[in-house]
Amino acid sequence: MRLLPTVATCILKNVNRTFCAAKKLHCVTHVIFDMDGVLLDTEKLHKQSVTEVVGKFGKTYNLDLRYRVLGAPELDGAKMVVNELKLPISIEEYINMVREFESKVMSDVDVLPGVERLIRHLHKNNVPFAIATSSGKKSYDYKTSKHRSLFSLFNHVVNGATDPEVKNGKPAPDIFLTCASRFPDKPPMNKCLVFEDSPNGVRGAKDAGMQVVMLPDPLLPKHLCAEASVILNSMEDFIPEAFGLPPFN
């Protein structure tokens, strides 16, 4: 396969809905997905849960803090919130309060637009794909419980918060290196394409030597998206052939 010179060669379906960084794109053979905010519409619920918990103590979960927490492992994010907002509770108490709230709403979460189409397309065309999420196994199970059939199509899942091989959370590259190593054919890192929504995740994937499609929060400042290979408003705008993957029918 030939290398595609720049994203300018992509056939963009709608320029108003799709914006890309002018970087060279290379053909890939394997795909790795973050879960929260990429596959599942969970980020707004997580924001709601944190906002409610810190609000009990008269605190505000501001955008700057939220974007630093985004994509980080649960424990790291909890430390940031408790310490920076000076909450009068322990980190463990904070985590339990957030989990209690989320357990009531996360099991009914929906997949994001374009996700099911892409997953089934990759599966039909025998493209290996997996999940690298900072969520622990228990959290992953209840978030995906409504969509078990779809999530059963993934080759494997790496749960960063509970996987002993993931020593450091995002923005470290550990979770992506571990995820790639678990594909049976052990692909080179530059043959893996990652889908992420957070600056922490993008940085980790890039440091792992992978290309990254970023689907950021609309309010995320553009300078925090600069490391991504491609930036999209929605998974519906993804063009597989831009990375040498089989095109949609």
mmCIF file of C-alpha atoms in Angstrom:
data_model
loop_
_atom_site.group_PDB
_atom_site.id
_atom_site.type_symbol
_atom_site.label_atom_id
_atom_site.label_comp_id
_atom_site.label_asym_id
_atom_site.label_seq_id
_atom_site.Cartn_x
_atom_site.Cartn_y
_atom_site.Cartn_z
ATOM 1 C CA MET A 1 0.000 0.000 0.000
ATOM 2 C CA ARG A 2 1.254 3.464 -0.742
ATOM 3 C CA LEU A 3 1.489 6.111 1.948
ATOM 4 C CA LEU A 4 -1.079 8.868 1.790
ATOM 5 C CA PRO A 5 0.814 12.164 1.734
ATOM 6 C CA THR A 6 -1.426 14.412 3.817
ATOM 7 C CA VAL A 7 -4.948 14.592 5.143
ATOM 8 C CA ALA A 8 -5.606 17.035 2.324
ATOM 9 C CA THR A 9 -5.875 13.929 0.117
ATOM 10 C CA CYS A 10 -8.757 12.602 2.209
ATOM 11 C CA ILE A 11 -12.172 12.832 0.634
ATOM 12 C CA LEU A 12 -13.865 14.737 3.440
ATOM 13 C CA LYS A 13 -17.568 14.097 3.563
ATOM 14 C CA ASN A 14 -18.370 17.463 5.055
ATOM 15 C CA VAL A 15 -15.693 20.093 5.542
ATOM 16 C CA ASN A 16 -17.857 21.993 7.995
ATOM 17 C CA ARG A 17 -18.117 18.955 10.274
ATOM 18 C CA THR A 18 -14.612 17.585 9.874
ATOM 19 C CA PHE A 19 -11.355 19.316 10.664
ATOM 20 C CA CYS A 20 -7.933 17.711 10.375
ATOM 21 C CA ALA A 21 -4.359 18.505 11.285
ATOM 22 C CA ALA A 22 -2.112 18.754 8.208
ATOM 23 C CA LYS A 23 0.059 15.722 8.985
ATOM 24 C CA LYS A 24 1.140 12.702 6.983
ATOM 25 C CA LEU A 25 -1.031 9.651 7.393
ATOM 26 C CA HIS A 26 0.372 6.141 7.123
ATOM 27 C CA CYS A 27 -1.344 2.850 6.427
ATOM 28 C CA VAL A 28 -2.262 0.757 9.466
ATOM 29 C CA THR A 29 -3.303 -2.830 10.095
ATOM 30 C CA HIS A 30 -4.713 -2.737 13.654
ATOM 31 C CA VAL A 31 -7.047 -0.409 15.546
ATOM 32 C CA ILE A 32 -7.189 0.456 19.255
ATOM 33 C CA PHE A 33 -10.101 2.336 20.824
ATOM 34 C CA ASP A 34 -10.390 4.248 24.042
ATOM 35 C CA MET A 35 -13.864 3.642 25.477
ATOM 36 C CA ASP A 36 -15.268 6.618 27.417
ATOM 37 C CA GLY A 37 -16.153 9.471 25.090
ATOM 38 C CA VAL A 38 -15.057 7.467 22.031
ATOM 39 C CA LEU A 39 -17.234 4.347 21.966
ATOM 40 C CA LEU A 40 -19.680 5.186 24.744
ATOM 41 C CA ASP A 41 -21.400 8.453 25.574
ATOM 42 C CA THR A 42 -20.177 8.357 29.188
ATOM 43 C CA GLU A 43 -18.183 11.563 29.579
ATOM 44 C CA LYS A 44 -21.205 13.784 30.189
ATOM 45 C CA LEU A 45 -22.391 11.354 32.869
ATOM 46 C CA HIS A 46 -18.958 11.315 34.514
ATOM 47 C CA LYS A 47 -18.920 15.101 34.485
ATOM 48 C CA GLN A 48 -22.383 15.082 36.038
ATOM 49 C CA SER A 49 -21.328 12.658 38.771
ATOM 50 C CA VAL A 50 -18.192 14.614 39.714
ATOM 51 C CA THR A 51 -20.109 17.896 39.609
ATOM 52 C CA GLU A 52 -22.717 16.482 41.986
ATOM 53 C CA VAL A 53 -20.145 15.054 44.412
ATOM 54 C CA VAL A 54 -17.975 18.176 44.652
ATOM 55 C CA GLY A 55 -21.107 20.329 44.772
ATOM 56 C CA LYS A 56 -21.991 18.714 48.104
ATOM 57 C CA PHE A 57 -18.966 20.538 49.499
ATOM 58 C CA GLY A 58 -19.659 23.851 47.776
ATOM 59 C CA LYS A 59 -17.017 23.266 45.074
ATOM 60 C CA THR A 60 -17.125 23.625 41.281
ATOM 61 C CA TYR A 61 -15.724 21.142 38.757
ATOM 62 C CA ASN A 62 -14.256 23.704 36.365
ATOM 63 C CA LEU A 63 -13.245 23.106 32.743
ATOM 64 C CA ASP A 64 -9.496 23.357 33.346
ATOM 65 C CA LEU A 65 -9.581 20.639 35.993
ATOM 66 C CA ARG A 66 -11.959 18.503 33.958
ATOM 67 C CA TYR A 67 -9.653 18.498 30.934
ATOM 68 C CA ARG A 68 -6.672 17.485 33.060
ATOM 69 C CA VAL A 69 -8.663 14.637 34.584
ATOM 70 C CA LEU A 70 -10.017 13.515 31.185
ATOM 71 C CA GLY A 71 -8.488 10.195 30.185
ATOM 72 C CA ALA A 72 -6.475 9.804 33.382
ATOM 73 C CA PRO A 73 -6.790 6.633 35.496
ATOM 74 C CA GLU A 74 -9.497 6.768 38.152
ATOM 75 C CA LEU A 75 -7.088 7.077 41.079
ATOM 76 C CA ASP A 76 -5.013 9.817 39.436
ATOM 77 C CA GLY A 77 -8.120 11.788 38.518
ATOM 78 C CA ALA A 78 -9.529 11.414 42.024
ATOM 79 C CA LYS A 79 -6.305 12.719 43.563
ATOM 80 C CA MET A 80 -6.413 15.775 41.319
ATOM 81 C CA VAL A 81 -10.023 16.587 42.208
ATOM 82 C CA VAL A 82 -9.697 16.020 45.963
ATOM 83 C CA ASN A 83 -6.399 17.851 46.288
ATOM 84 C CA GLU A 84 -7.047 20.804 43.998
ATOM 85 C CA LEU A 85 -10.560 21.454 45.288
ATOM 86 C CA LYS A 86 -9.449 20.744 48.864
ATOM 87 C CA LEU A 87 -12.377 18.424 49.508
ATOM 88 C CA PRO A 88 -12.790 17.457 53.190
ATOM 89 C CA ILE A 89 -12.889 13.737 52.368
ATOM 90 C CA SER A 90 -10.347 11.063 51.571
ATOM 91 C CA ILE A 91 -9.559 10.037 48.009
ATOM 92 C CA GLU A 92 -11.156 6.651 48.685
ATOM 93 C CA GLU A 93 -14.348 8.301 49.964
ATOM 94 C CA TYR A 94 -14.482 10.505 46.878
ATOM 95 C CA ILE A 95 -14.067 7.518 44.538
ATOM 96 C CA ASN A 96 -16.825 5.617 46.323
ATOM 97 C CA MET A 97 -19.206 8.580 46.072
ATOM 98 C CA VAL A 98 -18.580 8.979 42.341
ATOM 99 C CA ARG A 99 -18.928 5.222 41.759
ATOM 100 C CA GLU A 100 -22.209 5.117 43.654
ATOM 101 C CA PHE A 101 -23.661 7.848 41.455
ATOM 102 C CA GLU A 102 -22.332 6.367 38.227
ATOM 103 C CA SER A 103 -23.554 2.856 39.019
ATOM 104 C CA LYS A 104 -27.106 4.199 38.800
ATOM 105 C CA VAL A 105 -26.751 5.725 35.324
ATOM 106 C CA MET A 106 -23.849 4.163 33.427
ATOM 107 C CA SER A 107 -25.499 0.803 32.724
ATOM 108 C CA ASP A 108 -27.933 2.515 30.356
ATOM 109 C CA VAL A 109 -25.362 4.504 28.402
ATOM 110 C CA ASP A 110 -25.552 4.565 24.587
ATOM 111 C CA VAL A 111 -22.851 4.041 21.978
ATOM 112 C CA LEU A 112 -21.862 7.219 20.159
ATOM 113 C CA PRO A 113 -22.909 7.935 16.542
ATOM 114 C CA GLY A 114 -20.912 6.029 13.930
ATOM 115 C CA VAL A 115 -19.405 3.577 16.429
ATOM 116 C CA GLU A 116 -21.457 0.471 15.656
ATOM 117 C CA ARG A 117 -21.041 0.974 11.918
ATOM 118 C CA LEU A 118 -17.241 1.179 12.210
ATOM 119 C CA ILE A 119 -16.915 -1.752 14.625
ATOM 120 C CA ARG A 120 -19.007 -4.055 12.471
ATOM 121 C CA HIS A 121 -17.151 -2.879 9.365
ATOM 122 C CA LEU A 122 -13.751 -3.712 10.886
ATOM 123 C CA HIS A 123 -15.009 -7.069 12.092
ATOM 124 C CA LYS A 124 -16.498 -7.944 8.686
ATOM 125 C CA ASN A 125 -13.201 -7.078 6.987
ATOM 126 C CA ASN A 126 -11.029 -9.002 9.490
ATOM 127 C CA VAL A 127 -9.217 -5.915 10.770
ATOM 128 C CA PRO A 128 -7.986 -6.661 14.327
ATOM 129 C CA PHE A 129 -9.270 -4.158 16.901
ATOM 130 C CA ALA A 130 -9.194 -3.840 20.693
ATOM 131 C CA ILE A 131 -9.962 -1.500 23.595
ATOM 132 C CA ALA A 132 -7.489 0.349 25.814
ATOM 133 C CA THR A 133 -9.486 2.014 28.568
ATOM 134 C CA SER A 134 -8.449 3.550 31.876
ATOM 135 C CA SER A 135 -11.633 2.085 33.401
ATOM 136 C CA GLY A 136 -11.263 -0.889 35.712
ATOM 137 C CA LYS A 137 -12.875 -4.242 34.912
ATOM 138 C CA LYS A 138 -15.934 -3.714 37.130
ATOM 139 C CA SER A 139 -16.582 -0.254 35.689
ATOM 140 C CA TYR A 140 -16.113 -1.587 32.148
ATOM 141 C CA ASP A 141 -18.628 -4.377 32.766
ATOM 142 C CA TYR A 142 -21.494 -2.153 33.860
ATOM 143 C CA LYS A 143 -20.804 0.522 31.246
ATOM 144 C CA THR A 144 -20.928 -2.037 28.434
ATOM 145 C CA SER A 145 -23.718 -4.233 29.861
ATOM 146 C CA LYS A 146 -26.312 -2.803 27.460
ATOM 147 C CA HIS A 147 -24.126 -3.568 24.421
ATOM 148 C CA ARG A 148 -22.528 -6.936 25.186
ATOM 149 C CA SER A 149 -23.092 -8.280 21.689
ATOM 150 C CA LEU A 150 -21.239 -5.378 20.082
ATOM 151 C CA PHE A 151 -18.389 -5.387 22.594
ATOM 152 C CA SER A 152 -17.926 -9.139 22.187
ATOM 153 C CA LEU A 153 -16.524 -8.395 18.714
ATOM 154 C CA PHE A 154 -13.361 -6.797 20.098
ATOM 155 C CA ASN A 155 -10.238 -8.959 20.043
ATOM 156 C CA HIS A 156 -9.397 -8.041 23.626
ATOM 157 C CA VAL A 157 -9.777 -5.331 26.258
ATOM 158 C CA VAL A 158 -7.098 -3.751 28.445
ATOM 159 C CA ASN A 159 -8.518 -2.234 31.631
ATOM 160 C CA GLY A 160 -5.786 0.139 32.718
ATOM 161 C CA ALA A 161 -6.959 0.625 36.299
ATOM 162 C CA THR A 162 -6.888 -3.104 37.101
ATOM 163 C CA ASP A 163 -4.391 -4.607 34.645
ATOM 164 C CA PRO A 164 -1.084 -5.507 36.353
ATOM 165 C CA GLU A 165 0.889 -4.973 33.130
ATOM 166 C CA VAL A 166 -0.167 -1.320 32.908
ATOM 167 C CA LYS A 167 2.266 0.252 35.363
ATOM 168 C CA ASN A 168 1.508 3.877 34.521
ATOM 169 C CA GLY A 169 -1.761 5.409 33.358
ATOM 170 C CA LYS A 170 -2.338 7.845 30.515
ATOM 171 C CA PRO A 171 -0.569 10.055 29.432
ATOM 172 C CA ALA A 172 2.088 7.333 29.748
ATOM 173 C CA PRO A 173 2.111 4.972 26.730
ATOM 174 C CA ASP A 174 1.906 1.774 28.828
ATOM 175 C CA ILE A 175 -1.724 0.898 28.122
ATOM 176 C CA PHE A 176 -1.304 1.226 24.354
ATOM 177 C CA LEU A 177 1.915 -0.795 24.302
ATOM 178 C CA THR A 178 0.235 -3.511 26.365
ATOM 179 C CA CYS A 179 -2.841 -3.501 24.136
ATOM 180 C CA ALA A 180 -0.796 -3.808 20.935
ATOM 181 C CA SER A 181 1.303 -6.623 22.408
ATOM 182 C CA ARG A 182 -1.814 -8.727 22.974
ATOM 183 C CA PHE A 183 -2.758 -8.966 19.314
ATOM 184 C CA PRO A 184 -1.702 -12.483 18.272
ATOM 185 C CA ASP A 185 0.420 -11.223 15.371
ATOM 186 C CA LYS A 186 2.254 -8.571 17.474
ATOM 187 C CA PRO A 187 2.003 -5.609 15.048
ATOM 188 C CA PRO A 188 4.642 -2.852 14.946
ATOM 189 C CA MET A 189 3.502 0.185 16.920
ATOM 190 C CA ASN A 190 3.363 2.354 13.786
ATOM 191 C CA LYS A 191 0.814 -0.040 12.293
ATOM 192 C CA CYS A 192 -1.688 0.690 15.075
ATOM 193 C CA LEU A 193 -4.296 3.451 14.852
ATOM 194 C CA VAL A 194 -5.772 4.776 18.100
ATOM 195 C CA PHE A 195 -9.104 6.539 18.634
ATOM 196 C CA GLU A 196 -9.041 8.920 21.609
ATOM 197 C CA ASP A 197 -10.964 11.879 22.989
ATOM 198 C CA SER A 198 -8.574 13.212 25.643
ATOM 199 C CA PRO A 199 -5.236 15.036 25.442
ATOM 200 C CA ASN A 200 -3.838 12.530 27.958
ATOM 201 C CA GLY A 201 -4.821 9.632 25.730
ATOM 202 C CA VAL A 202 -3.516 11.265 22.563
ATOM 203 C CA ARG A 203 -0.162 11.950 24.184
ATOM 204 C CA GLY A 204 0.133 8.376 25.419
ATOM 205 C CA ALA A 205 -0.682 6.913 22.014
ATOM 206 C CA LYS A 206 1.762 9.209 20.237
ATOM 207 C CA ASP A 207 4.501 8.308 22.719
ATOM 208 C CA ALA A 208 3.753 4.660 21.943
ATOM 209 C CA GLY A 209 4.555 5.418 18.287
ATOM 210 C CA MET A 210 0.972 5.248 17.031
ATOM 211 C CA GLN A 211 -1.205 7.543 14.921
ATOM 212 C CA VAL A 212 -4.240 9.005 16.660
ATOM 213 C CA VAL A 213 -7.704 10.009 15.517
ATOM 214 C CA MET A 214 -9.030 12.449 18.114
ATOM 215 C CA LEU A 215 -12.714 13.053 18.820
ATOM 216 C CA PRO A 216 -12.469 15.916 21.326
ATOM 217 C CA ASP A 217 -15.055 17.601 23.484
ATOM 218 C CA PRO A 218 -16.341 20.584 21.442
ATOM 219 C CA LEU A 219 -15.211 22.958 24.213
ATOM 220 C CA LEU A 220 -11.664 21.588 24.362
ATOM 221 C CA PRO A 221 -9.180 24.318 23.309
ATOM 222 C CA LYS A 222 -7.644 23.553 19.922
ATOM 223 C CA HIS A 223 -4.072 23.781 21.217
ATOM 224 C CA LEU A 224 -4.804 20.713 23.372
ATOM 225 C CA CYS A 225 -5.568 18.744 20.209
ATOM 226 C CA ALA A 226 -2.336 19.608 18.390
ATOM 227 C CA GLU A 227 -0.687 16.190 18.812
ATOM 228 C CA ALA A 228 -3.457 14.252 17.063
ATOM 229 C CA SER A 229 -2.939 12.912 13.539
ATOM 230 C CA VAL A 230 -6.553 13.683 12.597
ATOM 231 C CA ILE A 231 -9.301 15.509 14.499
ATOM 232 C CA LEU A 232 -12.949 14.658 13.865
ATOM 233 C CA ASN A 233 -16.213 15.947 15.239
ATOM 234 C CA SER A 234 -17.784 12.484 15.122
ATOM 235 C CA MET A 235 -16.943 8.868 14.362
ATOM 236 C CA GLU A 236 -19.427 9.251 11.499
ATOM 237 C CA ASP A 237 -16.820 11.390 9.722
ATOM 238 C CA PHE A 238 -14.061 8.762 9.803
ATOM 239 C CA ILE A 239 -12.725 7.685 6.388
ATOM 240 C CA PRO A 240 -11.042 4.257 6.751
ATOM 241 C CA GLU A 241 -9.167 4.398 3.434
ATOM 242 C CA ALA A 242 -7.258 7.484 4.620
ATOM 243 C CA PHE A 243 -5.269 5.004 6.748
ATOM 244 C CA GLY A 244 -5.230 2.177 4.218
ATOM 245 C CA LEU A 245 -8.180 0.378 5.842
ATOM 246 C CA PRO A 246 -11.026 -1.124 3.775
ATOM 247 C CA PRO A 247 -13.513 1.592 2.721
ATOM 248 C CA PHE A 248 -17.127 1.548 3.786
ATOM 249 C CA ASN A 249 -19.450 0.025 1.188
#
